[in-house]
mmCIF file of C-alpha atoms in Angstrom:
data_model
loop_
_atom_site.group_PDB
_atom_site.id
_atom_site.type_symbol
_atom_site.label_atom_id
_atom_site.label_comp_id
_atom_site.label_asym_id
_atom_site.label_seq_id
_atom_site.Cartn_x
_atom_site.Cartn_y
_atom_site.Cartn_z
ATOM 1 C CA UNK G 1 117.560 123.979 213.909
ATOM 2 C CA UNK G 2 116.496 126.962 211.831
ATOM 3 C CA UNK G 3 116.077 127.099 208.046
ATOM 4 C CA UNK G 4 117.535 130.196 206.406
ATOM 5 C CA UNK G 5 116.254 131.949 203.284
ATOM 6 C CA UNK G 6 119.034 130.268 201.295
ATOM 7 C CA UNK G 7 117.668 126.882 202.316
ATOM 8 C CA UNK G 8 120.601 125.939 204.553
ATOM 9 C CA UNK G 9 120.068 124.686 208.086
ATOM 10 C CA UNK G 10 121.620 126.577 210.991
ATOM 11 C CA UNK G 11 122.314 124.695 214.221
ATOM 12 C CA UNK G 12 120.750 126.437 217.189
ATOM 13 C CA UNK G 13 121.219 125.863 220.904
ATOM 14 C CA UNK G 14 119.206 126.560 224.005
ATOM 15 C CA UNK G 15 121.144 128.135 226.867
ATOM 16 C CA UNK G 16 121.985 124.823 228.535
ATOM 17 C CA UNK G 17 122.961 123.211 225.218
ATOM 18 C CA UNK G 18 125.286 126.082 224.295
ATOM 19 C CA UNK G 19 126.960 126.005 227.712
ATOM 20 C CA UNK G 20 127.522 122.259 227.378
ATOM 21 C CA UNK G 21 128.929 122.613 223.834
ATOM 22 C CA UNK G 22 131.313 125.333 225.021
ATOM 23 C CA UNK G 23 132.307 123.388 228.155
ATOM 24 C CA UNK G 24 131.284 126.100 230.615
ATOM 25 C CA UNK G 25 128.640 126.366 233.353
ATOM 26 C CA UNK G 26 125.332 128.011 232.476
ATOM 27 C CA UNK G 27 126.016 130.740 235.045
ATOM 28 C CA UNK G 28 129.254 131.609 233.211
ATOM 29 C CA UNK G 29 127.378 131.873 229.922
ATOM 30 C CA UNK G 30 124.845 134.211 231.528
ATOM 31 C CA UNK G 31 127.665 136.253 233.045
ATOM 32 C CA UNK G 32 129.297 136.664 229.611
ATOM 33 C CA UNK G 33 125.963 137.728 228.167
ATOM 34 C CA UNK G 34 125.503 140.310 230.946
ATOM 35 C CA UNK G 35 129.013 141.646 230.247
ATOM 36 C CA UNK G 36 128.013 141.970 226.559
ATOM 37 C CA UNK G 37 130.744 139.563 225.491
ATOM 38 C CA UNK G 38 128.122 137.696 223.464
ATOM 39 C CA UNK G 39 125.700 139.073 220.863
ATOM 40 C CA UNK G 40 122.044 138.883 221.945
ATOM 41 C CA UNK G 41 120.366 135.520 221.233
ATOM 42 C CA UNK G 42 117.336 135.072 219.017
ATOM 43 C CA UNK G 43 114.194 135.129 221.124
ATOM 44 C CA UNK G 44 111.206 132.880 220.618
ATOM 45 C CA UNK G 45 108.828 133.697 223.413
ATOM 46 C CA UNK G 46 110.769 133.121 226.627
ATOM 47 C CA UNK G 47 113.293 130.811 224.949
ATOM 48 C CA UNK G 48 116.727 132.149 223.967
ATOM 49 C CA UNK G 49 118.254 130.520 220.882
ATOM 50 C CA UNK G 50 121.984 130.699 220.167
ATOM 51 C CA UNK G 51 123.850 129.658 217.021
ATOM 52 C CA UNK G 52 127.348 128.690 215.845
ATOM 53 C CA UNK G 53 128.515 132.314 215.988
ATOM 54 C CA UNK G 54 127.827 132.383 219.728
ATOM 55 C CA UNK G 55 129.683 129.093 220.167
ATOM 56 C CA UNK G 56 132.654 130.430 218.194
ATOM 57 C CA UNK G 57 132.685 133.567 220.365
ATOM 58 C CA UNK G 58 132.699 131.467 223.548
ATOM 59 C CA UNK G 59 135.625 129.417 222.261
ATOM 60 C CA UNK G 60 137.471 132.609 221.384
ATOM 61 C CA UNK G 61 136.885 133.984 224.888
ATOM 62 C CA UNK G 62 138.235 130.763 226.396
ATOM 63 C CA UNK G 63 141.321 130.856 224.147
ATOM 64 C CA UNK G 64 142.051 134.509 224.980
ATOM 65 C CA UNK G 65 141.618 133.868 228.714
ATOM 66 C CA UNK G 66 144.144 131.031 228.439
ATOM 67 C CA UNK G 67 146.578 133.509 226.870
ATOM 68 C CA UNK G 68 146.309 135.872 229.831
ATOM 69 C CA UNK G 69 143.723 138.364 228.593
ATOM 70 C CA UNK G 70 141.243 139.662 231.158
ATOM 71 C CA UNK G 71 137.494 139.718 230.620
ATOM 72 C CA UNK G 72 137.634 143.504 230.613
ATOM 73 C CA UNK G 73 140.305 143.462 227.922
ATOM 74 C CA UNK G 74 138.343 140.932 225.868
ATOM 75 C CA UNK G 75 135.248 143.144 226.122
ATOM 76 C CA UNK G 76 137.252 146.127 224.842
ATOM 77 C CA UNK G 77 138.688 144.105 221.970
ATOM 78 C CA UNK G 78 135.215 142.841 221.066
ATOM 79 C CA UNK G 79 133.833 146.379 221.069
ATOM 80 C CA UNK G 80 136.712 147.611 218.911
ATOM 81 C CA UNK G 81 136.071 144.919 216.307
ATOM 82 C CA UNK G 82 132.311 145.400 216.311
ATOM 83 C CA UNK G 83 132.822 149.129 215.759
ATOM 84 C CA UNK G 84 135.529 148.544 213.141
ATOM 85 C CA UNK G 85 135.340 148.014 209.420
ATOM 86 C CA UNK G 86 134.157 144.821 207.825
ATOM 87 C CA UNK G 87 136.131 143.105 205.114
ATOM 88 C CA UNK G 88 133.939 144.541 202.391
ATOM 89 C CA UNK G 89 135.296 148.016 203.151
ATOM 90 C CA UNK G 90 138.985 147.166 202.783
ATOM 91 C CA UNK G 91 139.165 147.828 199.055
ATOM 92 C CA UNK G 92 137.341 151.124 199.407
ATOM 93 C CA UNK G 93 139.515 152.186 202.347
ATOM 94 C CA UNK G 94 142.837 151.379 200.689
ATOM 95 C CA UNK G 95 141.779 152.123 197.131
ATOM 96 C CA UNK G 96 142.807 148.644 195.986
ATOM 97 C CA UNK G 97 141.165 146.840 193.123
ATOM 98 C CA UNK G 98 144.015 144.803 191.631
ATOM 99 C CA UNK G 99 146.321 144.451 194.637
ATOM 100 C CA UNK G 100 148.885 141.639 194.595
ATOM 101 C CA UNK G 101 148.732 141.282 198.367
ATOM 102 C CA UNK G 102 147.342 138.087 199.862
ATOM 103 C CA UNK G 103 144.787 138.600 202.666
ATOM 104 C CA UNK G 104 145.055 136.332 205.711
ATOM 105 C CA UNK G 105 142.099 135.068 207.746
ATOM 106 C CA UNK G 106 142.803 134.777 211.470
ATOM 107 C CA UNK G 107 140.932 133.838 214.601
ATOM 108 C CA UNK G 108 141.229 136.364 217.462
ATOM 109 C CA UNK G 109 143.404 133.904 219.378
ATOM 110 C CA UNK G 110 145.692 133.431 216.349
ATOM 111 C CA UNK G 111 146.107 137.208 216.163
ATOM 112 C CA UNK G 112 147.003 137.225 219.856
ATOM 113 C CA UNK G 113 149.665 134.589 219.149
ATOM 114 C CA UNK G 114 151.178 136.695 216.336
ATOM 115 C CA UNK G 115 151.566 139.715 218.627
ATOM 116 C CA UNK G 116 151.787 138.210 222.091
ATOM 117 C CA UNK G 117 150.985 140.811 224.731
ATOM 118 C CA UNK G 118 150.626 143.571 222.131
ATOM 119 C CA UNK G 119 147.007 143.064 221.034
ATOM 120 C CA UNK G 120 145.521 145.979 222.954
ATOM 121 C CA UNK G 121 142.374 147.972 222.133
ATOM 122 C CA UNK G 122 144.589 150.917 221.148
ATOM 123 C CA UNK G 123 146.714 148.869 218.742
ATOM 124 C CA UNK G 124 143.625 147.151 217.408
ATOM 125 C CA UNK G 125 141.929 150.490 216.739
ATOM 126 C CA UNK G 126 145.077 151.749 214.972
ATOM 127 C CA UNK G 127 145.205 148.610 212.798
ATOM 128 C CA UNK G 128 141.541 148.980 211.885
ATOM 129 C CA UNK G 129 142.069 152.657 211.093
ATOM 130 C CA UNK G 130 145.031 151.868 208.825
ATOM 131 C CA UNK G 131 143.004 149.188 207.082
ATOM 132 C CA UNK G 132 145.442 146.438 208.045
ATOM 133 C CA UNK G 133 142.633 144.549 209.791
ATOM 134 C CA UNK G 134 138.944 144.045 209.119
ATOM 135 C CA UNK G 135 136.273 141.665 210.358
ATOM 136 C CA UNK G 136 134.442 138.977 208.420
ATOM 137 C CA UNK G 137 131.869 137.365 210.682
ATOM 138 C CA UNK G 138 133.774 135.733 213.529
ATOM 139 C CA UNK G 139 137.079 135.893 211.661
ATOM 140 C CA UNK G 140 139.661 138.649 211.333
ATOM 141 C CA UNK G 141 141.190 139.462 207.961
ATOM 142 C CA UNK G 142 144.652 141.014 207.626
ATOM 143 C CA UNK G 143 144.994 142.759 204.286
ATOM 144 C CA UNK G 144 148.541 141.541 203.551
ATOM 145 C CA UNK G 145 150.456 138.389 204.415
ATOM 146 C CA UNK G 146 153.743 140.265 203.873
ATOM 147 C CA UNK G 147 152.807 143.107 206.211
ATOM 148 C CA UNK G 148 151.549 140.656 208.825
ATOM 149 C CA UNK G 149 154.791 138.656 208.736
ATOM 150 C CA UNK G 150 157.019 141.748 208.857
ATOM 151 C CA UNK G 151 155.031 143.325 211.690
ATOM 152 C CA UNK G 152 155.069 140.174 213.810
ATOM 153 C CA UNK G 153 158.810 139.684 213.194
ATOM 154 C CA UNK G 154 159.556 143.244 214.340
ATOM 155 C CA UNK G 155 157.461 142.699 217.469
ATOM 156 C CA UNK G 156 159.313 139.442 218.206
ATOM 157 C CA UNK G 157 162.581 141.367 217.866
ATOM 158 C CA UNK G 158 161.394 143.756 220.572
ATOM 159 C CA UNK G 159 159.836 146.663 218.660
ATOM 160 C CA UNK G 160 156.506 147.734 220.252
ATOM 161 C CA UNK G 161 153.538 147.124 217.984
ATOM 162 C CA UNK G 162 152.365 150.709 218.489
ATOM 163 C CA UNK G 163 155.678 151.946 217.021
ATOM 164 C CA UNK G 164 155.397 149.495 214.110
ATOM 165 C CA UNK G 165 151.897 150.756 213.313
ATOM 166 C CA UNK G 166 152.931 154.410 213.511
ATOM 167 C CA UNK G 167 155.854 153.712 211.191
ATOM 168 C CA UNK G 168 153.466 151.931 208.848
ATOM 169 C CA UNK G 169 151.291 155.028 208.773
ATOM 170 C CA UNK G 170 154.295 157.212 207.872
ATOM 171 C CA UNK G 171 155.566 154.730 205.268
ATOM 172 C CA UNK G 172 152.162 154.815 203.597
ATOM 173 C CA UNK G 173 152.439 158.583 203.163
ATOM 174 C CA UNK G 174 155.757 158.163 201.349
ATOM 175 C CA UNK G 175 154.447 155.186 199.372
ATOM 176 C CA UNK G 176 151.469 157.230 198.209
ATOM 177 C CA UNK G 177 153.829 159.994 197.073
ATOM 178 C CA UNK G 178 156.060 157.546 195.166
ATOM 179 C CA UNK G 179 153.037 155.907 193.553
ATOM 180 C CA UNK G 180 151.815 159.332 192.456
ATOM 181 C CA UNK G 181 155.221 160.115 190.907
ATOM 182 C CA UNK G 182 155.310 156.905 188.884
ATOM 183 C CA UNK G 183 151.672 157.249 187.842
ATOM 184 C CA UNK G 184 152.340 160.787 186.635
ATOM 185 C CA UNK G 185 155.397 159.604 184.691
ATOM 186 C CA UNK G 186 153.429 156.871 182.908
ATOM 187 C CA UNK G 187 150.275 158.889 182.277
ATOM 188 C CA UNK G 188 152.318 161.787 180.841
ATOM 189 C CA UNK G 189 154.170 159.696 178.289
ATOM 190 C CA UNK G 190 152.162 156.513 177.742
ATOM 191 C CA UNK G 191 148.539 155.375 177.477
ATOM 192 C CA UNK G 192 146.735 154.949 180.812
ATOM 193 C CA UNK G 193 146.359 151.202 180.318
ATOM 194 C CA UNK G 194 150.157 150.842 180.474
ATOM 195 C CA UNK G 195 150.161 151.481 184.222
ATOM 196 C CA UNK G 196 149.161 147.981 185.403
ATOM 197 C CA UNK G 197 151.631 146.386 182.982
ATOM 198 C CA UNK G 198 154.539 148.617 184.085
ATOM 199 C CA UNK G 199 153.790 148.556 187.789
ATOM 200 C CA UNK G 200 156.578 145.987 188.462
ATOM 201 C CA UNK G 201 159.077 148.605 187.218
ATOM 202 C CA UNK G 202 157.953 151.008 189.916
ATOM 203 C CA UNK G 203 158.396 148.304 192.541
ATOM 204 C CA UNK G 204 161.943 147.635 191.285
ATOM 205 C CA UNK G 205 162.853 151.325 191.456
ATOM 206 C CA UNK G 206 161.513 151.677 194.998
ATOM 207 C CA UNK G 207 163.286 148.515 196.186
ATOM 208 C CA UNK G 208 166.596 149.575 194.627
ATOM 209 C CA UNK G 209 166.409 153.119 196.005
ATOM 210 C CA UNK G 210 165.461 151.869 199.472
ATOM 211 C CA UNK G 211 168.335 149.381 199.453
ATOM 212 C CA UNK G 212 170.837 152.084 198.489
ATOM 213 C CA UNK G 213 169.408 154.480 201.067
ATOM 214 C CA UNK G 214 169.844 151.839 203.800
ATOM 215 C CA UNK G 215 173.405 151.234 202.579
ATOM 216 C CA UNK G 216 174.170 154.959 202.859
ATOM 217 C CA UNK G 217 172.747 155.137 206.373
ATOM 218 C CA UNK G 218 174.716 152.082 207.503
ATOM 219 C CA UNK G 219 177.918 153.412 205.960
ATOM 220 C CA UNK G 220 177.394 156.780 207.636
ATOM 221 C CA UNK G 221 176.806 155.144 211.013
ATOM 222 C CA UNK G 222 180.013 153.111 210.691
ATOM 223 C CA UNK G 223 182.138 156.047 209.539
ATOM 224 C CA UNK G 224 183.933 157.475 212.599
ATOM 225 C CA UNK G 225 184.481 160.792 210.828
ATOM 226 C CA UNK G 226 180.761 161.365 210.304
#
């Protein structure tokens, strides 16, 4: 056990104890450490001390292996997350301070279940770059429950996740332009503090226009003369 500055006690494990808690042989634990799948342990002389974060990582590795991921793929995913943005940067990245979206905390294996076979280092890097995903310790945070549900539904319908992410990038460009139009309209004619109050009106306009645009496209596709 180790006492932190906050006065809380952190459970620590020697190598053999961690392997037993994770249900793996010691040689497997050492192999994972050599492959850099685990963060370095705390050293006290010649003794290596591991904590709950190491145990959580080992359980994640086991869960991802059960889902068909290779150790090489898991190493790439781990590197992508460790080089990605943490959850504290999401607001800065997206410019959100009063967003109505609900973030979702996920384990790596839960993310793999949402997008079975599509959680690749490339897609992960794209999601991190868009700000859809961030890390918070051993957990993953998706910035929006609605976007997560829509993305996973499209993937289940057969749309590649890479195409969903690219479309999301393009939609954001249009969304930024529409937000700028509405903001200009309000700021030109009303006090600045009216914008948060009238934001639902902008959402209604966008939803109505998108619905009518989809109707026009569907009607055009069904019209044999077009």
